[in-house]
Amino acid sequence: MTHIRKAVFPVAGMGTRFLPATKTIPKEMLPLVDRPLIQYAVDEARAAGIEEFIFVTAAGKGALEDYFDTAAALEQRLTANGKTSALAALEGTRMAEGALSFVRQNNPLGLGHAVRLAKRLIGNEPFAVLLPDDVIRGPQGALSQMVAAHASHRGHMVATMDVPRAATSSYGILDVDQTKGRLALARGVVEKPRPENAPSTNAIVGRYILEPSIFDRLANIGPGAGGELQLTDAISADLKSVGVTGYRFEGERFDCGSVQGFVQATVAFALDRTDLHGELSGFLDGRTKPMACAA
Ligand code: G1P
């Protein structure tokens, strides 16, 4: 079984849907309950065995570097004051020395461009890509599920879920040849097709395991949907030689690139917490009762 050791996190986006909050902080630092968005993706990657973390970043994203750095003064103060649970909360922010790299995306040319910039750091081995906007809640991390499946289904693998047909123009969509359990062998992938042109409603969610041949394809694609260099187009170009499998992960995906999705994720993750559940569910019940009709 090939060990998937490296993961790319495209985090260069401006997060305009979250203005004004994202005027001075990266979108990936917005907290879902009390952990920033990026922490969810990093934790999922760690659980799947990832050891090297490559952030494709941009101007204004410095807080992400600081977040995964040691905070010596803070830790000393917490230790001196015996604040053990606060110290434990910092555990996930610690990175092994040399495990985190940053590549700068100077031009926002699209997801395909962002992934292409990681080429030198990835080298010649299969690797993962996690889009931190897609937060997945479930019993086991989506990437862990995919790593296990990839051991016997080599080639490119993308996480998938079924979406309403009206929503296909927001996703990469698979043209499915055959399905077997959670796996779908694709004969095509297309980025953001209109509902009437979509080959299926089987949509790509932001988790990928890619073979290194993707970099040759990424070097040769032109602008696609939205005028951007699309990762989906590079995967499509590699389909005949490498193969593409969709993996229908077990779990619930939240689109935290939208305010609606972010708020829903906040509620779902808060309800999972034993220290928050009781009071919060009472609060929500009170708010969501059908409104009484005016006499
Ligand atoms: C990206 C990918 C798309 C995928 C989606 C999942 O699109 O290009 O194929 O379905 O992420 O979230 P974006 O949402 O960045 O436009």
Coordinates of C-alpha atoms and ligand atoms in Angstrom, one line a residue:
M1 CA 0.0 0.0 0.0
T2 CA 1.5 3.3 -1.0
H3 CA 1.6 5.7 1.9
I4 CA 0.0 9.1 1.0
R5 CA 2.4 11.4 2.9
K6 CA 1.7 14.8 1.5
A7 CA -1.3 17.0 1.2
V8 CA -1.9 20.3 -0.6
F9 CA -4.3 22.9 1.0
P10 CA -5.3 25.7 -1.5
V11 CA -5.8 28.6 0.9
A12 CA -5.2 31.6 -1.4
G13 CA -8.9 32.6 -1.9
M14 CA -10.0 36.1 -0.8
G15 CA -13.1 35.0 1.0
T16 CA -15.2 37.9 -0.3
R17 CA -18.4 36.2 0.7
F18 CA -17.3 36.7 4.4
L19 CA -16.6 40.4 4.2
P20 CA -16.2 42.4 6.3
A21 CA -14.9 39.6 8.6
T22 CA -12.3 38.7 6.0
K23 CA -11.0 42.2 5.5
T24 CA -8.2 41.5 8.0
I25 CA -8.3 37.8 8.7
P26 CA -8.1 34.9 6.3
K27 CA -11.3 33.0 5.7
E28 CA -9.6 29.9 6.9
M29 CA -9.1 31.4 10.3
L30 CA -12.9 32.0 10.9
P31 CA -13.9 29.7 13.8
L32 CA -16.4 26.9 13.6
V33 CA -17.3 26.8 17.2
D34 CA -13.8 27.3 18.6
R35 CA -11.5 25.9 16.0
P36 CA -10.6 27.7 12.8
L37 CA -11.8 26.2 9.5
I38 CA -8.2 25.2 8.6
Q39 CA -7.9 23.1 11.7
Y40 CA -10.7 20.8 10.6
A41 CA -8.9 20.1 7.3
V42 CA -5.5 19.7 8.9
D43 CA -7.0 17.3 11.5
E44 CA -8.7 15.2 8.8
A45 CA -5.4 15.0 6.9
R46 CA -3.4 14.0 10.0
A47 CA -6.0 11.3 10.8
A48 CA -5.4 9.9 7.3
G49 CA -1.6 9.7 7.8
I50 CA -0.5 12.9 6.2
E51 CA 2.9 14.0 7.4
E52 CA 3.7 17.0 5.1
F53 CA 1.3 19.9 4.7
I54 CA 1.7 22.3 1.8
F55 CA -0.4 25.5 1.9
V56 CA -0.8 27.4 -1.3
T57 CA -1.2 30.8 0.0
A58 CA -1.3 34.5 -0.9
A59 CA -0.9 38.0 0.4
G60 CA -2.8 38.6 3.7
K61 CA -2.7 35.0 4.9
G62 CA 0.1 35.4 7.4
A63 CA -2.2 34.5 10.3
L64 CA -2.2 30.9 9.0
E65 CA 1.6 30.7 9.4
D66 CA 1.5 32.1 12.9
Y67 CA -1.4 29.8 13.9
F68 CA 0.7 26.6 13.2
D69 CA 3.8 28.1 14.8
T70 CA 4.7 27.6 18.5
A71 CA 3.5 30.3 20.8
A72 CA 6.2 30.1 23.5
A73 CA 5.1 33.1 25.6
L74 CA 1.5 32.0 25.6
E75 CA 2.4 28.4 26.5
Q76 CA 4.8 29.5 29.3
R77 CA 2.0 31.6 30.8
L78 CA -0.6 28.8 30.6
T79 CA 1.9 26.4 32.1
A80 CA 2.8 28.8 35.0
N81 CA -0.9 29.3 35.7
G82 CA -1.7 25.6 35.6
K83 CA -4.2 26.0 32.7
T84 CA -3.9 22.5 31.5
S85 CA -7.1 22.4 29.4
A86 CA -6.2 25.6 27.6
L87 CA -2.7 24.1 26.9
A88 CA -4.4 20.9 25.6
A89 CA -6.5 23.0 23.2
L90 CA -3.3 24.1 21.5
E91 CA -2.2 20.6 20.8
G92 CA -3.6 20.4 17.2
T93 CA -1.9 23.7 16.3
R94 CA 1.6 22.1 16.7
M95 CA 3.3 21.0 13.6
A96 CA 6.4 18.8 13.5
E97 CA 9.5 20.8 12.5
G98 CA 9.7 21.1 8.7
A99 CA 6.2 19.5 8.2
L100 CA 4.6 22.7 7.0
S101 CA 5.5 24.5 3.7
F102 CA 4.0 27.5 2.0
V103 CA 3.9 28.2 -1.7
R104 CA 2.7 31.6 -2.8
Q105 CA 0.0 31.9 -5.5
N106 CA 0.7 35.4 -6.9
N107 CA -2.2 35.3 -9.4
P108 CA -5.6 33.8 -8.6
L109 CA -5.8 31.8 -11.8
G110 CA -7.9 28.9 -10.4
L111 CA -7.7 25.7 -8.4
G112 CA -5.7 23.9 -11.1
H113 CA -3.1 26.7 -11.0
A114 CA -2.9 26.5 -7.2
V115 CA -2.3 22.7 -7.2
R116 CA 0.3 23.1 -10.0
L117 CA 2.4 25.3 -7.8
A118 CA 3.0 22.5 -5.3
K119 CA 4.7 20.4 -8.0
R120 CA 8.3 20.8 -6.7
L121 CA 7.2 20.0 -3.1
I122 CA 5.2 16.9 -4.1
G123 CA 7.7 15.3 -6.4
N124 CA 6.8 12.0 -7.9
E125 CA 4.3 10.4 -5.5
P126 CA 0.6 10.3 -5.1
F127 CA -0.7 13.0 -2.8
A128 CA -3.9 14.5 -1.4
V129 CA -5.6 17.8 -1.9
L130 CA -8.1 19.1 0.7
L131 CA -10.2 22.2 0.0
P132 CA -10.8 23.6 3.6
D133 CA -14.1 25.2 2.6
D134 CA -15.6 21.7 2.4
V135 CA -15.9 20.6 5.9
I136 CA -17.0 17.0 6.4
R137 CA -18.5 15.7 9.6
G138 CA -18.6 11.9 10.1
P139 CA -17.5 9.0 12.1
Q140 CA -14.3 8.7 10.1
G141 CA -12.5 11.4 8.1
A142 CA -13.4 11.4 4.4
L143 CA -9.7 11.4 3.5
S144 CA -9.0 8.3 5.7
Q145 CA -11.8 6.5 3.9
M146 CA -10.3 7.5 0.5
V147 CA -6.7 6.5 1.5
A148 CA -8.0 3.0 2.4
A149 CA -9.9 2.7 -0.9
H150 CA -7.0 4.1 -2.9
A151 CA -4.8 1.2 -1.8
S152 CA -6.8 -1.1 -4.1
H153 CA -8.0 1.5 -6.7
R154 CA -5.0 3.4 -7.9
G155 CA -5.3 6.4 -10.2
H156 CA -7.0 9.7 -9.4
M157 CA -9.7 9.5 -6.8
V158 CA -12.2 12.3 -5.9
A159 CA -14.6 12.4 -3.1
T160 CA -18.2 12.6 -4.3
M161 CA -21.8 13.2 -3.2
D162 CA -25.1 13.4 -4.9
V163 CA -26.4 16.9 -5.4
P164 CA -29.8 18.2 -6.7
R165 CA -29.6 18.6 -10.5
A166 CA -30.2 22.3 -10.2
A167 CA -26.9 22.6 -8.3
T168 CA -24.6 20.9 -10.9
S169 CA -23.2 24.3 -12.1
S170 CA -21.5 24.7 -8.7
Y171 CA -19.4 21.5 -8.9
G172 CA -17.2 19.2 -10.9
I173 CA -19.5 16.4 -12.1
L174 CA -18.7 12.8 -12.9
D175 CA -19.9 10.9 -16.0
V176 CA -20.2 7.5 -14.3
D177 CA -19.4 4.3 -16.2
Q178 CA -19.9 1.7 -13.4
T179 CA -20.5 1.8 -9.7
K180 CA -19.5 -0.7 -7.1
G181 CA -20.4 0.1 -3.5
R182 CA -19.0 3.5 -2.7
L183 CA -16.8 3.6 -5.8
A184 CA -17.8 5.0 -9.2
L185 CA -15.6 4.5 -12.2
A186 CA -15.7 7.7 -14.3
R187 CA -15.6 7.9 -18.1
G188 CA -15.6 11.7 -17.9
V189 CA -15.5 14.6 -15.5
V190 CA -16.8 18.1 -16.3
E191 CA -16.5 21.3 -14.3
K192 CA -19.6 23.2 -13.5
P193 CA -22.0 21.9 -16.2
R194 CA -25.4 23.5 -16.5
P195 CA -28.1 21.2 -15.1
E196 CA -29.4 20.3 -18.6
N197 CA -25.9 19.3 -19.7
A198 CA -24.7 17.5 -16.6
P199 CA -23.9 13.8 -17.2
S200 CA -25.0 12.9 -13.7
T201 CA -25.7 14.5 -10.3
N202 CA -22.6 12.8 -8.8
A203 CA -20.5 15.9 -7.7
I204 CA -16.9 16.3 -6.6
V205 CA -16.4 17.4 -3.0
G206 CA -13.0 19.0 -2.1
R207 CA -11.0 15.9 -1.3
Y208 CA -8.7 14.3 -3.9
I209 CA -6.0 11.7 -4.1
L210 CA -4.0 12.5 -7.2
E211 CA -1.2 10.6 -9.1
P212 CA 1.8 12.8 -9.9
S213 CA 1.0 12.6 -13.6
I214 CA -1.5 15.3 -12.9
F215 CA 1.3 17.9 -13.0
D216 CA 2.0 17.2 -16.7
R217 CA -1.7 17.7 -17.4
L218 CA -1.9 20.8 -15.3
A219 CA 1.0 22.3 -17.3
N220 CA -1.0 21.9 -20.5
I221 CA -4.6 22.9 -19.7
G222 CA -6.1 26.2 -20.8
P223 CA -8.7 28.3 -19.0
G224 CA -11.9 26.4 -18.4
A225 CA -15.2 27.1 -16.5
G226 CA -15.2 30.7 -15.3
G227 CA -12.0 31.4 -17.3
E228 CA -10.0 29.6 -14.6
L229 CA -7.4 26.8 -14.8
Q230 CA -9.5 24.0 -13.5
L231 CA -8.2 20.9 -11.6
T232 CA -11.2 19.0 -13.0
D233 CA -10.0 19.6 -16.6
A234 CA -6.5 18.2 -15.8
I235 CA -8.1 15.1 -14.2
S236 CA -10.3 14.8 -17.3
A237 CA -7.3 14.9 -19.6
D238 CA -5.6 12.1 -17.6
L239 CA -8.7 9.9 -17.5
K240 CA -7.7 7.5 -20.2
S241 CA -4.2 6.9 -19.1
V242 CA -4.6 6.9 -15.3
G243 CA -8.3 6.4 -14.5
V244 CA -10.6 8.4 -12.2
T245 CA -12.6 6.9 -9.4
G246 CA -15.3 8.7 -7.4
Y247 CA -15.5 7.8 -3.8
R248 CA -18.9 8.4 -2.1
F249 CA -17.7 9.1 1.4
E250 CA -19.6 8.4 4.5
G251 CA -20.3 11.8 6.2
E252 CA -22.1 15.1 6.0
R253 CA -20.5 17.9 3.9
F254 CA -20.9 21.5 4.7
D255 CA -20.0 24.2 2.1
C256 CA -18.2 26.6 4.4
G257 CA -17.4 28.8 1.5
S258 CA -20.9 30.2 1.9
V259 CA -22.3 31.9 4.9
Q260 CA -25.3 29.6 5.0
G261 CA -23.1 26.5 5.0
F262 CA -20.8 28.0 7.6
V263 CA -23.7 28.8 10.0
Q264 CA -25.2 25.3 9.5
A265 CA -21.8 23.7 10.2
T266 CA -21.4 25.8 13.3
V267 CA -24.7 24.6 14.6
A268 CA -24.0 20.9 13.7
F269 CA -20.5 20.9 15.3
A270 CA -21.8 22.7 18.4
L271 CA -24.6 20.2 18.8
D272 CA -21.9 17.4 18.7
R273 CA -20.3 18.9 21.8
T274 CA -21.5 17.5 25.1
D275 CA -20.7 20.7 26.9
L276 CA -22.9 22.8 24.4
H277 CA -25.6 20.4 23.3
G278 CA -28.2 20.7 26.0
E279 CA -28.5 24.5 26.3
L280 CA -28.1 25.0 22.5
S281 CA -30.7 22.5 21.5
G282 CA -33.2 24.1 24.0
F283 CA -32.3 27.5 22.5
L284 CA -32.8 26.3 18.9
D285 CA -36.1 24.6 19.7
G286 CA -37.4 27.8 21.1
R287 CA -36.4 29.7 18.0
T288 CA -37.6 27.2 15.3
K289 CA -41.1 26.5 16.6
P290 CA -43.7 27.4 13.9
M291 CA -44.7 31.0 14.3
A292 CA -48.2 31.4 15.7
C293 CA -50.7 32.8 13.2
A294 CA -51.8 36.3 14.0
A295 CA -55.5 36.3 14.9
Ligands
G1P1 C1 -14.1 23.4 -6.6 C2 -13.9 22.4 -7.7 C3 -15.1 21.6 -8.0 C4 -15.6 21.0 -6.8 C5 -15.8 22.0 -5.7 C6 -16.2 21.3 -4.4 O1 -15.0 24.4 -7.0 O2 -13.4 23.1 -8.9 O3 -14.9 20.7 -9.0 O4 -16.9 20.3 -7.1 O5 -14.6 22.7 -5.4 O6 -16.4 22.2 -3.3 P1 -15.2 25.8 -6.3 O7 -16.2 25.5 -5.2 O8 -13.8 26.2 -5.7 O9 -15.7 26.8 -7.3

